[in-house]
Coordinates of C-alpha atoms and ligand atoms in Angstrom, one line a residue:
M28 CA 8.1 -4.9 -9.8
I29 CA 4.6 -6.1 -8.5
V30 CA 3.0 -8.8 -10.5
S31 CA -0.5 -10.2 -9.6
G32 CA -2.7 -13.3 -10.0
S33 CA -6.1 -12.4 -11.6
A34 CA -7.9 -12.6 -8.3
S35 CA -5.6 -10.3 -6.7
Q36 CA -5.4 -7.4 -8.9
G37 CA -6.9 -4.8 -6.3
L38 CA -4.7 -5.5 -3.5
A39 CA -1.5 -5.8 -5.9
A40 CA -2.3 -2.4 -7.2
A41 CA -2.7 -0.9 -3.4
L42 CA 0.6 -2.4 -2.8
A43 CA 2.3 -1.1 -5.6
A44 CA 1.1 2.2 -4.7
E45 CA 2.0 2.0 -1.0
L46 CA 6.0 0.9 -2.2
G47 CA 6.2 3.1 -5.0
E48 CA 7.0 0.1 -7.4
T49 CA 5.9 -0.5 -10.6
L50 CA 2.7 -2.5 -11.1
G51 CA 3.3 -5.1 -14.1
A52 CA 0.6 -5.7 -16.6
V53 CA 0.1 -9.3 -16.5
E54 CA -1.7 -11.0 -19.2
Y55 CA -3.8 -14.1 -18.2
E56 CA -5.3 -16.6 -21.0
S57 CA -6.7 -20.2 -21.4
F58 CA -6.0 -22.8 -24.2
P59 CA -8.8 -24.5 -25.7
D60 CA -8.4 -27.2 -23.1
G61 CA -8.6 -25.1 -20.2
E62 CA -4.9 -24.9 -19.3
R63 CA -4.0 -21.6 -18.2
I64 CA -1.1 -19.3 -19.1
V65 CA 0.2 -16.0 -17.9
R66 CA 2.6 -13.5 -19.9
V67 CA 4.6 -10.9 -17.4
P68 CA 6.6 -7.8 -19.0
P69 CA 10.5 -7.8 -18.4
V70 CA 11.5 -7.6 -14.6
E71 CA 14.8 -6.2 -13.3
G72 CA 15.8 -6.7 -9.7
R73 CA 13.1 -8.1 -7.4
A74 CA 9.8 -9.3 -8.1
V75 CA 6.7 -9.4 -5.9
V76 CA 4.3 -11.9 -6.8
V77 CA 1.0 -11.0 -5.2
A78 CA -1.7 -14.1 -5.3
S79 CA -4.4 -15.2 -3.0
T80 CA -5.1 -19.1 -3.6
V81 CA -8.7 -18.6 -3.5
S82 CA -9.2 -21.3 -5.9
D83 CA -7.0 -24.5 -7.7
A84 CA -6.9 -22.3 -10.7
A85 CA -5.3 -19.3 -8.7
H86 CA -2.9 -21.9 -7.1
V87 CA -1.8 -22.9 -10.9
E88 CA -1.5 -19.1 -11.8
L89 CA 0.7 -18.4 -8.8
L90 CA 2.9 -21.0 -9.8
Q91 CA 3.3 -19.6 -13.2
L92 CA 4.0 -16.3 -12.3
Q93 CA 6.5 -17.3 -10.1
D94 CA 8.2 -19.4 -13.1
A95 CA 7.5 -16.5 -15.5
V96 CA 9.1 -13.5 -13.5
V97 CA 12.6 -15.3 -13.4
E98 CA 12.0 -16.4 -17.1
A99 CA 11.7 -12.5 -17.5
G100 CA 14.9 -11.2 -15.6
A101 CA 13.7 -11.3 -12.1
D102 CA 17.0 -12.0 -9.6
R103 CA 14.7 -12.5 -6.5
V104 CA 11.3 -13.6 -6.0
V105 CA 9.0 -12.6 -3.0
T106 CA 5.9 -14.3 -3.1
V107 CA 2.8 -12.6 -1.3
V108 CA -0.4 -15.1 -0.4
P109 CA -2.7 -12.7 1.0
Y110 CA -5.2 -15.6 1.4
M111 CA -3.5 -19.1 1.8
G112 CA -6.1 -21.7 0.5
Y113 CA -6.0 -25.3 2.1
A114 CA -4.4 -23.6 5.1
R115 CA -7.3 -25.0 7.2
Q116 CA -6.1 -28.9 6.4
D117 CA -3.3 -28.4 8.6
E118 CA -3.4 -31.8 9.6
A119 CA -4.6 -35.6 8.3
F120 CA -7.9 -35.2 10.2
D121 CA -8.9 -38.7 9.4
P122 CA -6.7 -41.8 8.0
G123 CA -5.9 -41.4 4.4
E124 CA -6.0 -37.5 4.1
P125 CA -3.1 -35.2 3.3
V126 CA -1.8 -32.5 5.1
S127 CA -2.7 -30.3 2.1
A128 CA -1.5 -27.2 3.7
R129 CA 2.3 -28.8 3.7
A130 CA 1.6 -30.2 0.1
M131 CA 0.8 -26.4 -1.1
A132 CA 3.3 -24.8 0.7
R133 CA 5.9 -27.2 -0.6
A134 CA 4.8 -26.4 -4.2
I135 CA 4.8 -22.4 -3.3
A136 CA 8.5 -22.5 -2.0
S137 CA 9.8 -24.2 -4.9
G138 CA 9.6 -20.8 -6.7
T139 CA 10.4 -18.1 -4.5
D140 CA 13.0 -16.9 -2.1
E141 CA 10.5 -15.5 0.4
V142 CA 6.9 -15.8 1.5
Y143 CA 4.3 -13.4 3.0
T144 CA 0.9 -14.4 4.3
V145 CA -1.9 -12.4 6.0
N146 CA -3.4 -13.9 9.0
V147 CA -2.7 -17.4 7.9
H148 CA -5.4 -19.6 9.5
E149 CA -2.6 -21.8 11.4
P150 CA 0.6 -20.1 11.9
S151 CA 2.6 -23.5 12.2
V152 CA 1.9 -23.6 8.4
L153 CA 4.7 -21.4 7.6
E154 CA 7.3 -23.9 9.0
H155 CA 6.2 -26.1 5.8
F156 CA 7.6 -23.5 3.4
G157 CA 11.0 -24.2 4.3
V158 CA 12.0 -20.5 3.1
P159 CA 11.8 -17.6 5.0
A160 CA 8.0 -17.1 5.9
T161 CA 6.1 -14.2 7.5
D162 CA 2.6 -13.6 8.6
V163 CA 1.5 -10.3 8.6
D164 CA -1.4 -9.0 11.0
A165 CA -4.3 -6.9 9.4
T166 CA -6.6 -7.3 11.8
P167 CA -6.1 -3.8 13.4
H168 CA -7.2 -2.2 10.1
L169 CA -10.7 -3.9 10.5
A170 CA -11.3 -1.5 13.4
D171 CA -11.2 1.3 10.7
P172 CA -14.6 0.8 8.9
L173 CA -16.4 0.2 12.1
P174 CA -19.0 3.3 12.9
P175 CA -17.1 5.4 15.5
D176 CA -20.3 5.4 17.7
L177 CA -20.3 2.0 18.7
Y178 CA -22.9 1.5 21.9
D179 CA -20.9 -0.1 25.0
P180 CA -19.6 -2.3 22.2
V181 CA -18.7 -6.2 22.7
F182 CA -15.7 -7.8 20.4
L183 CA -16.7 -11.7 20.2
G184 CA -14.5 -14.5 18.6
P185 CA -16.8 -17.3 17.4
D186 CA -14.5 -19.8 19.0
A187 CA -11.5 -19.6 21.3
S188 CA -9.0 -19.3 18.6
A189 CA -10.4 -16.0 17.5
I190 CA -10.1 -14.2 20.9
D191 CA -6.7 -12.5 19.7
L192 CA -8.4 -11.2 16.8
A193 CA -11.4 -9.8 18.8
E194 CA -8.9 -8.2 20.9
S195 CA -6.6 -6.9 18.3
V196 CA -9.7 -5.4 16.6
R197 CA -10.8 -3.8 20.0
D198 CA -7.6 -2.6 20.7
A199 CA -7.6 -0.7 17.6
Y200 CA -10.9 0.6 17.9
G201 CA -10.8 1.8 21.6
P202 CA -13.4 0.9 24.0
G203 CA -14.9 -2.7 24.2
A204 CA -15.2 -6.0 26.2
V205 CA -13.7 -9.0 24.5
D206 CA -15.0 -12.4 24.7
F207 CA -15.6 -15.6 22.9
F208 CA -17.8 -18.7 22.0
E209 CA -17.1 -22.2 22.3
K210 CA -17.4 -23.9 19.1
V211 CA -17.4 -27.6 17.9
R212 CA -17.3 -28.2 13.9
H213 CA -19.2 -31.4 13.0
S214 CA -18.5 -31.4 9.1
G215 CA -17.3 -28.6 6.6
T216 CA -20.7 -26.9 6.8
E217 CA -22.2 -27.7 10.1
V218 CA -21.1 -26.2 13.5
E219 CA -22.0 -26.3 17.1
V220 CA -21.7 -22.9 19.0
S221 CA -22.3 -22.4 22.8
P222 CA -22.8 -18.8 24.0
S223 CA -20.4 -16.6 25.6
E224 CA -21.2 -15.2 29.2
T225 CA -21.0 -11.5 28.3
D226 CA -24.5 -9.7 28.7
V227 CA -24.9 -8.1 25.2
A228 CA -28.6 -7.0 25.5
G229 CA -28.8 -3.3 24.2
R230 CA -25.0 -3.3 23.1
D231 CA -23.7 -3.4 19.8
V232 CA -21.5 -6.6 19.0
V233 CA -18.9 -7.0 16.7
V234 CA -18.1 -10.8 15.7
V235 CA -14.5 -11.4 14.5
D236 CA -13.0 -14.2 12.8
D237 CA -10.1 -15.1 10.6
I238 CA -12.1 -16.4 7.6
V239 CA -15.9 -16.4 6.6
A240 CA -16.4 -19.2 4.4
T241 CA -20.1 -20.8 4.2
G242 CA -21.1 -18.3 7.2
A243 CA -22.0 -21.5 9.4
T244 CA -20.2 -20.5 12.2
M245 CA -21.1 -16.7 12.3
S246 CA -24.8 -17.4 11.7
E247 CA -24.6 -19.9 14.7
A248 CA -22.9 -17.6 16.9
I249 CA -25.1 -14.3 16.2
A250 CA -28.4 -16.7 16.8
L251 CA -27.0 -17.2 20.1
L252 CA -26.7 -13.5 21.1
D253 CA -29.6 -12.3 23.2
D254 CA -31.1 -9.0 22.1
P255 CA -28.1 -7.3 21.0
R256 CA -28.4 -3.6 19.4
R257 CA -26.5 -4.2 16.4
V258 CA -24.4 -7.0 15.0
F259 CA -21.2 -6.3 12.9
V260 CA -19.4 -9.1 11.3
A261 CA -15.6 -8.4 10.9
C262 CA -13.4 -10.8 9.2
V263 CA -9.6 -10.8 7.3
H264 CA -10.5 -13.4 4.6
P265 CA -14.3 -12.7 3.2
L266 CA -14.2 -15.8 1.2
L267 CA -18.5 -15.9 1.5
A268 CA -18.6 -19.2 -0.4
A269 CA -22.0 -20.4 -1.6
N270 CA -25.0 -18.4 0.3
A271 CA -22.6 -17.3 3.1
R272 CA -23.8 -13.6 2.6
T273 CA -27.5 -14.3 2.4
R274 CA -26.9 -16.5 5.5
L275 CA -25.5 -13.3 7.2
A276 CA -28.1 -11.1 6.0
N277 CA -31.0 -13.5 7.5
A278 CA -29.1 -13.7 10.7
G279 CA -29.7 -9.9 11.0
V280 CA -26.1 -8.6 10.4
E281 CA -25.9 -4.8 10.0
A282 CA -22.6 -5.0 8.1
V283 CA -20.0 -7.2 7.0
L284 CA -16.5 -6.1 6.8
G285 CA -13.5 -7.8 5.4
T286 CA -10.1 -6.9 3.8
D287 CA -9.1 -7.2 0.2
T288 CA -6.9 -10.5 0.8
I289 CA -10.2 -11.7 -0.9
E290 CA -11.7 -9.2 -3.3
R291 CA -15.3 -8.9 -2.5
A292 CA -18.1 -6.4 -2.3
V293 CA -17.3 -6.4 1.6
S294 CA -13.8 -5.9 1.1
A295 CA -13.7 -2.5 3.1
V296 CA -10.2 -2.1 3.9
S297 CA -6.9 -3.1 2.5
A298 CA -4.1 -5.4 3.8
A299 CA -1.8 -3.2 1.8
P300 CA -0.4 -0.9 4.2
A301 CA 0.2 -3.7 6.6
L302 CA 2.2 -5.9 4.0
A303 CA 4.1 -2.8 2.8
R304 CA 5.4 -2.2 6.1
E305 CA 7.1 -5.8 5.8
L306 CA 8.2 -5.5 2.3
E307 CA 9.8 -1.9 2.4
Ligands
R5P421 C1 -12.2 -22.1 11.4 O1 -11.5 -22.3 12.2 C2 -12.0 -20.5 11.0 O2 -11.2 -19.6 11.9 C3 -13.3 -20.0 10.7 O3 -14.2 -19.9 11.7 C4 -14.0 -20.8 9.5 O4 -13.2 -21.1 8.4 C5 -15.2 -20.4 9.0 O5 -16.1 -21.3 8.3 P1 -17.5 -21.1 7.9 O6 -17.7 -19.7 7.7 O7 -17.6 -22.2 6.8 O8 -18.1 -21.6 9.2

């Protein structure tokens, strides 16, 4: 049986359909003091808990679901965290800070036999789970919703670490050059990006990243493009916090395309097929 966190119901339904497994109807409620409670139906055999930890409340819900499925009869718990929150704090950047990714991974691992993530921000985070943990690559699917007639396309990563993602989308799309920008982050909302060497004038550009959060990285990168024909943004996790969608629109983006690891209006493709291949 597949059970889902309240923020991941679409992806869980798609995954249940891919796997041909039952989708358990979960009840989500809150007590007057704000504490949450979930209720799951009876489970036999394996339970797959699907919950992106897009908020602190979603983290709590995930831990409750893991516990509830065991109470309901599951003999094995597989946890799918399509978007793993706090994965970007994968080290203590300043004195006194936690390695938040490790704290979250330990909590999640305490209630499961196995974990799957999708394009987790920093793969070394998987080591903190202490149970078998696998990262699934959904980036090739981001090529699906791109127009088939991109003109002389260039696939750009907004920083060096995103070049593999850009390459993966290009490989799935077909033709196209790949390059990346240099990025220095000054704070949670401020980044400085330097141009890539590729001439993009008159060409269609697809900027690819794992996460779009505030949109600062993407909008800074796009502002450096010299006279592109059209600009598309493709990301695995369309977090789109605060006014990120407006920032991208004002940056002249033709379309924002994401997966359903975070369920947003721009979630044009599902990570379910990629996850199903691993879970079958
Ligand atoms: C950082 O290294 C990530 O890959 C993304 O570039 C970053 O999380 C995007 O954040 P924002 O949209 O706030 O610039």
